[in-house]
Short mmCIF file of C-alpha atoms in Angstrom, two decimals:
data_model
loop_
_atom_site.label_atom_id
_atom_site.label_comp_id
_atom_site.label_asym_id
_atom_site.label_seq_id
_atom_site.Cartn_x
_atom_site.Cartn_y
_atom_site.Cartn_z
CA MET A 1 18.02 96.19 88.99
CA MET A 2 19.99 98.85 88.44
CA ASN A 3 21.80 100.09 85.28
CA PRO A 4 25.74 99.53 85.34
CA PRO A 5 27.61 102.93 84.52
CA PRO A 6 28.50 103.13 80.44
CA LEU A 7 31.75 101.64 80.03
CA LYS A 8 34.04 104.57 79.06
CA VAL A 9 36.18 103.99 76.61
CA PRO A 10 38.79 106.21 75.50
CA ASP A 11 38.76 108.08 72.26
CA ARG A 12 42.44 106.72 70.67
CA LEU A 13 44.50 104.45 72.13
CA PHE A 14 48.06 106.84 71.09
CA PRO A 15 48.65 109.68 72.54
CA SER A 16 47.96 112.44 69.85
CA ALA A 17 50.72 114.23 67.71
CA ALA A 18 49.71 117.36 69.26
CA GLU A 19 49.76 116.12 72.50
CA GLU A 20 53.55 114.60 71.91
CA ALA A 21 55.14 117.55 69.84
CA PRO A 22 55.25 119.94 73.12
CA ARG A 23 57.31 116.98 75.22
CA ALA A 24 59.60 116.13 72.18
CA ASN A 25 60.71 119.74 72.46
CA GLN A 26 61.97 119.52 75.72
CA PRO A 27 64.36 117.09 75.81
CA THR A 28 66.88 116.29 78.30
CA ALA A 29 70.23 118.05 77.21
CA VAL A 30 72.70 115.15 75.69
CA PRO A 31 74.25 115.15 72.63
CA GLN A 32 72.07 112.44 70.64
CA THR A 33 69.06 114.93 71.65
CA GLU A 34 70.73 117.88 70.59
CA HIS A 35 71.49 116.40 67.00
CA PRO A 36 68.98 117.46 64.16
CA ALA A 37 68.61 113.22 63.77
CA TYR A 38 66.67 113.65 66.82
CA ARG A 39 64.12 116.39 65.81
CA LEU A 40 59.88 114.38 64.85
CA ALA A 41 60.16 113.85 61.62
CA PHE A 42 57.47 116.13 61.22
CA GLN A 43 59.04 118.86 63.26
CA ASP A 44 62.32 119.00 61.33
CA GLU A 45 62.36 122.02 58.86
CA GLU A 46 65.38 120.77 57.20
CA PHE A 47 64.28 117.56 56.23
CA LEU A 48 61.28 118.68 54.77
CA LEU A 49 62.72 120.75 52.65
CA ARG A 50 64.58 117.70 51.08
CA GLU A 51 65.09 117.79 47.53
CA GLU A 52 63.41 114.10 48.05
CA LEU A 53 60.58 115.47 50.29
CA ARG A 54 58.80 116.87 47.12
CA PRO A 55 55.86 114.73 46.91
CA VAL A 56 55.11 115.16 50.33
CA ARG A 57 55.18 118.80 50.16
CA PHE A 58 52.70 118.59 47.16
CA GLN A 59 50.53 116.47 49.56
CA LEU A 60 50.63 119.39 52.06
CA GLU A 61 49.98 121.88 50.05
CA LEU A 62 47.19 120.04 48.42
CA LEU A 63 45.64 119.25 52.10
CA LYS A 64 45.84 122.00 54.29
CA THR A 65 43.74 124.08 51.48
CA GLU A 66 40.91 121.45 51.10
CA LEU A 67 41.28 120.79 54.31
CA ALA A 68 40.50 124.28 55.45
CA LEU A 69 37.63 124.84 52.75
CA THR A 70 35.85 121.50 53.59
CA GLU A 71 35.76 122.99 57.81
CA ALA A 72 34.28 125.94 56.16
CA GLY A 73 31.68 124.55 54.04
CA ILE A 74 32.91 126.18 51.10
CA ASP A 75 32.14 123.34 47.56
CA SER A 76 31.13 125.89 45.40
CA THR A 77 33.26 128.99 44.38
CA PHE A 78 33.18 132.20 40.92
CA VAL A 79 37.02 132.25 40.19
CA PHE A 80 38.19 135.27 38.90
CA TYR A 81 41.45 135.14 36.53
CA GLY A 82 43.07 139.15 35.46
CA SER A 83 46.34 141.34 35.65
CA ALA A 84 47.98 142.53 39.08
CA ARG A 85 48.66 145.56 36.79
CA ILE A 86 46.07 147.06 35.04
CA PRO A 87 44.99 150.02 37.86
CA SER A 88 41.77 150.80 39.41
CA PRO A 89 40.02 153.90 38.66
CA GLU A 90 41.31 155.87 41.14
CA GLN A 91 44.89 154.93 40.29
CA ALA A 92 44.75 155.12 36.63
CA ALA A 93 45.10 158.92 36.60
CA GLY A 94 48.31 158.60 38.14
CA GLY A 95 49.97 156.09 36.48
CA LEU A 96 49.27 158.10 33.29
CA ALA A 97 50.99 161.35 35.27
CA GLY A 98 54.11 159.38 36.02
CA ALA A 99 55.01 158.60 32.73
CA VAL A 100 57.87 159.66 31.17
CA THR A 101 58.30 158.37 27.28
CA ASP A 102 55.73 158.27 24.21
CA ARG A 103 55.85 154.40 24.79
CA ASP A 104 55.39 154.33 28.54
CA LYS A 105 52.22 157.10 27.88
CA ALA A 106 50.77 154.65 25.43
CA VAL A 107 50.75 151.79 27.97
CA ALA A 108 49.82 153.90 30.49
CA GLU A 109 46.54 155.21 27.98
CA ARG A 110 45.75 151.90 27.37
CA LEU A 111 46.01 150.76 31.30
CA VAL A 112 43.94 153.60 31.79
CA ALA A 113 41.12 152.33 29.12
CA LYS A 114 41.54 149.01 30.79
CA SER A 115 40.60 150.36 34.38
CA HIS A 116 36.91 150.40 34.28
CA TYR A 117 37.03 146.67 33.92
CA TYR A 118 37.85 146.66 37.90
CA GLU A 119 34.68 148.00 38.36
CA VAL A 120 33.16 145.50 36.18
CA ALA A 121 35.04 142.70 38.63
CA ARG A 122 33.94 143.78 41.39
CA ASN A 123 30.67 144.48 40.58
CA LEU A 124 30.14 140.92 39.26
CA ALA A 125 31.51 139.92 42.40
CA LYS A 126 29.03 141.54 44.12
CA LEU A 127 25.94 139.59 42.50
CA ALA A 128 27.49 136.70 42.55
CA ALA A 129 29.10 136.57 46.46
CA CYS A 130 27.11 133.91 48.90
CA VAL A 131 25.18 135.64 51.49
CA ASP A 132 22.41 133.80 52.70
CA GLU A 133 20.36 137.48 52.85
CA GLN A 134 20.31 137.83 49.32
CA GLY A 135 17.99 134.77 48.67
CA HIS A 136 19.72 133.88 45.45
CA GLU A 137 20.94 130.65 43.21
CA PRO A 138 23.36 130.17 42.94
CA CYS A 139 25.84 130.61 45.38
CA LEU A 140 28.74 130.89 45.06
CA THR A 141 32.13 132.05 46.85
CA VAL A 142 34.30 134.50 45.15
CA CYS A 143 37.74 133.02 44.73
CA SER A 144 40.63 135.12 43.78
CA GLY A 145 45.10 134.76 43.02
CA GLY A 146 44.83 137.24 46.74
CA GLY A 147 46.62 140.07 44.93
CA PRO A 148 45.73 143.86 43.63
CA SER A 149 44.09 145.09 41.13
CA MET A 150 41.49 142.91 39.71
CA MET A 151 41.65 140.31 42.40
CA GLU A 152 41.30 143.18 44.71
CA ALA A 153 38.08 143.95 42.42
CA ALA A 154 36.63 140.40 43.78
CA ASN A 155 37.52 140.39 46.57
CA ARG A 156 36.56 144.05 47.69
CA GLY A 157 33.48 143.27 45.72
CA ALA A 158 32.21 140.15 48.04
CA TRP A 159 33.36 142.04 51.28
CA GLU A 160 31.39 145.07 50.29
CA VAL A 161 27.68 143.17 50.96
CA GLY A 162 29.62 140.96 53.42
CA ALA A 163 30.36 137.81 52.03
CA GLN A 164 33.30 135.75 52.89
CA SER A 165 36.05 135.23 49.67
CA LEU A 166 38.83 133.37 49.33
CA GLY A 167 42.64 134.53 48.50
CA LEU A 168 44.82 131.95 46.53
CA ASN A 169 48.41 133.78 46.86
CA ILE A 170 51.66 132.41 45.55
CA VAL A 171 55.28 133.11 46.92
CA LEU A 172 57.23 135.60 44.36
CA PRO A 173 60.56 136.83 43.43
CA HIS A 174 59.49 140.02 45.51
CA GLU A 175 57.02 140.22 48.06
CA GLN A 176 53.73 140.23 47.38
CA VAL A 177 50.91 140.75 50.13
CA PRO A 178 47.12 139.93 50.03
CA ASN A 179 44.91 142.31 49.33
CA PRO A 180 42.77 143.81 52.46
CA TYR A 181 39.32 142.13 51.23
CA VAL A 182 40.30 138.54 51.61
CA THR A 183 38.91 137.22 54.14
CA PRO A 184 41.65 136.28 56.52
CA GLY A 185 41.11 132.60 57.77
CA LEU A 186 40.42 132.00 53.55
CA SER A 187 44.04 133.58 52.36
CA PHE A 188 46.52 130.91 51.31
CA GLN A 189 49.84 130.92 50.16
CA PHE A 190 51.58 128.33 47.96
CA HIS A 191 54.72 127.45 46.42
CA TYR A 192 53.91 125.47 43.37
CA PHE A 193 51.63 127.01 40.76
CA ALA A 194 50.54 123.13 39.84
CA LEU A 195 48.71 123.38 43.41
CA ARG A 196 47.48 126.60 43.35
CA THR A 197 45.80 125.65 39.79
CA MET A 198 44.12 122.83 41.74
CA HIS A 199 42.36 124.82 44.59
CA PHE A 200 40.91 127.49 41.86
CA LEU A 201 39.28 124.82 39.79
CA MET A 202 38.50 121.59 42.46
CA ARG A 203 34.87 123.87 43.79
CA ALA A 204 34.99 126.44 40.93
CA LYS A 205 31.47 126.99 39.44
CA ALA A 206 32.23 129.63 37.16
CA VAL A 207 35.13 131.34 35.75
CA ALA A 208 35.49 135.22 34.83
CA VAL A 209 38.79 135.74 33.03
CA PHE A 210 39.58 139.70 33.08
CA PRO A 211 42.53 141.62 30.71
CA GLY A 212 45.95 140.40 31.99
CA GLY A 213 49.50 139.06 30.95
CA PHE A 214 51.31 135.58 30.89
CA GLY A 215 49.72 134.67 34.63
CA THR A 216 46.07 135.16 32.84
CA PHE A 217 46.89 133.44 30.19
CA ASP A 218 48.64 130.21 31.72
CA GLU A 219 45.73 129.88 33.32
CA PHE A 220 42.60 130.19 31.08
CA PHE A 221 44.05 128.37 28.42
CA GLU A 222 44.89 125.15 30.95
CA LEU A 223 41.36 125.91 32.08
CA LEU A 224 40.32 126.00 28.42
CA THR A 225 42.41 122.91 27.52
CA LEU A 226 41.10 120.74 31.33
CA VAL A 227 37.32 121.64 30.09
CA GLN A 228 38.24 120.98 26.50
CA THR A 229 39.29 117.17 26.69
CA GLY A 230 37.20 116.11 29.42
CA LYS A 231 39.57 116.76 32.62
CA VAL A 232 37.27 119.38 33.77
CA ALA A 233 33.22 119.18 33.41
CA PRO A 234 32.24 122.42 31.41
CA MET A 235 31.33 125.55 33.57
CA PRO A 236 30.68 129.25 32.15
CA ILE A 237 33.63 130.89 31.53
CA LEU A 238 33.12 134.30 31.03
CA LEU A 239 35.78 136.01 29.08
CA TYR A 240 35.60 140.30 29.57
CA GLY A 241 36.94 142.19 26.98
CA ARG A 242 35.87 142.09 23.32
CA GLU A 243 38.21 144.02 22.20
CA PHE A 244 41.45 143.25 24.86
CA TRP A 245 41.19 139.77 23.55
CA ASN A 246 40.39 140.03 20.34
CA ARG A 247 43.29 142.04 19.74
CA VAL A 248 45.69 139.73 21.35
CA VAL A 249 44.21 136.40 21.11
CA ASP A 250 42.81 135.10 17.03
CA PHE A 251 40.80 132.73 18.20
CA GLU A 252 39.08 132.30 14.81
CA ALA A 253 42.48 131.65 12.77
CA LEU A 254 43.60 128.45 15.48
CA ALA A 255 39.96 126.99 14.39
CA ASP A 256 41.23 127.75 11.08
CA GLU A 257 44.45 126.79 11.18
CA GLY A 258 42.84 122.89 12.55
CA VAL A 259 44.58 123.42 15.75
CA ILE A 260 41.14 123.40 17.82
CA ALA A 261 37.82 122.71 16.91
CA HIS A 262 35.14 125.55 15.41
CA SER A 263 33.24 124.39 18.72
CA ASP A 264 36.22 125.05 20.93
CA LEU A 265 34.76 128.71 20.53
CA ASP A 266 31.58 127.37 22.32
CA LEU A 267 33.62 126.93 25.55
CA PHE A 268 33.74 130.89 26.49
CA ARG A 269 31.81 133.35 26.26
CA ILE A 270 33.02 136.97 25.40
CA VAL A 271 31.32 139.38 27.53
CA GLU A 272 31.70 143.11 28.71
CA THR A 273 29.20 143.87 31.83
CA ALA A 274 28.94 142.64 35.24
CA GLU A 275 25.05 141.64 34.71
CA GLU A 276 25.56 140.31 31.17
CA GLY A 277 28.12 137.78 33.25
CA TRP A 278 25.83 136.86 35.92
CA ALA A 279 22.96 136.28 33.70
CA ILE A 280 25.03 133.52 31.76
CA VAL A 281 26.00 132.24 35.57
CA LYS A 282 22.30 132.17 36.33
CA ASP A 283 20.81 130.92 33.40
CA TRP A 284 23.35 127.46 32.98
CA TYR A 285 21.89 126.61 36.44
CA SER A 286 18.37 127.69 36.05
CA ASP A 287 17.83 123.96 35.32
CA SER A 288 19.98 122.75 37.96
CA VAL A 289 19.47 124.11 40.91
CA PRO A 290 16.42 124.86 42.98
CA ALA A 291 15.01 128.14 43.96
CA ARG A 292 14.81 129.43 47.47
#
């Protein structure tokens, strides 16, 4: 007796939004269909940009990047924070030569002094980048803000060893273009700083903080607060540039004033070299990550 052919059960009952959208874009031209009210809600940009739709935009901005990273198989990142203004060693001399006033020259000299951290970030990214052939653990995907300077150095280091890397750009008043070393399919743009910060930390297994300004301070201190309050699990937090950080922030004074605990100073480590920082990360995970 022959077995009956298998039933052909459709995958879904309703047509998908992708199937319906083209049909919705070609309605018969009558006054009703030409009015914005007739547009499908998810195709109506004017509707999506309404003030009342902010919670929906929050969700979309979180979900778009989340789905892309999940589909790319990225679950562990090494996040790099740092200034967009510190030049690479190749650019540092040019900035100094263009300084006019004494104040400008003094600032340019300080930037030149910090320019070597470009190479430190670049080398740290090379050590950390997730490349199967390297055969090391932990295997981390480099993630930066996608801009120039310290961010570029991180993405560049990953690119130079053949690894993909993330760039999380933010819309700013002036035009901002992702640095050329970010993997194109992993280059994202955000409107909301809060959602960008969430994506920096949702997959973070280590964070390197290089000298920087308001943005770097915001990212660094929010991370410390989240770890201090138990909202984020402890992880290696590397603070690069002892001279810079000891000059601009008196961490010991914060503890002496009683506004943080002295034990909170153990949440991060001040380091100088790529090798020193990578050794801390490897030691941190040596007990929990099996060798390949």
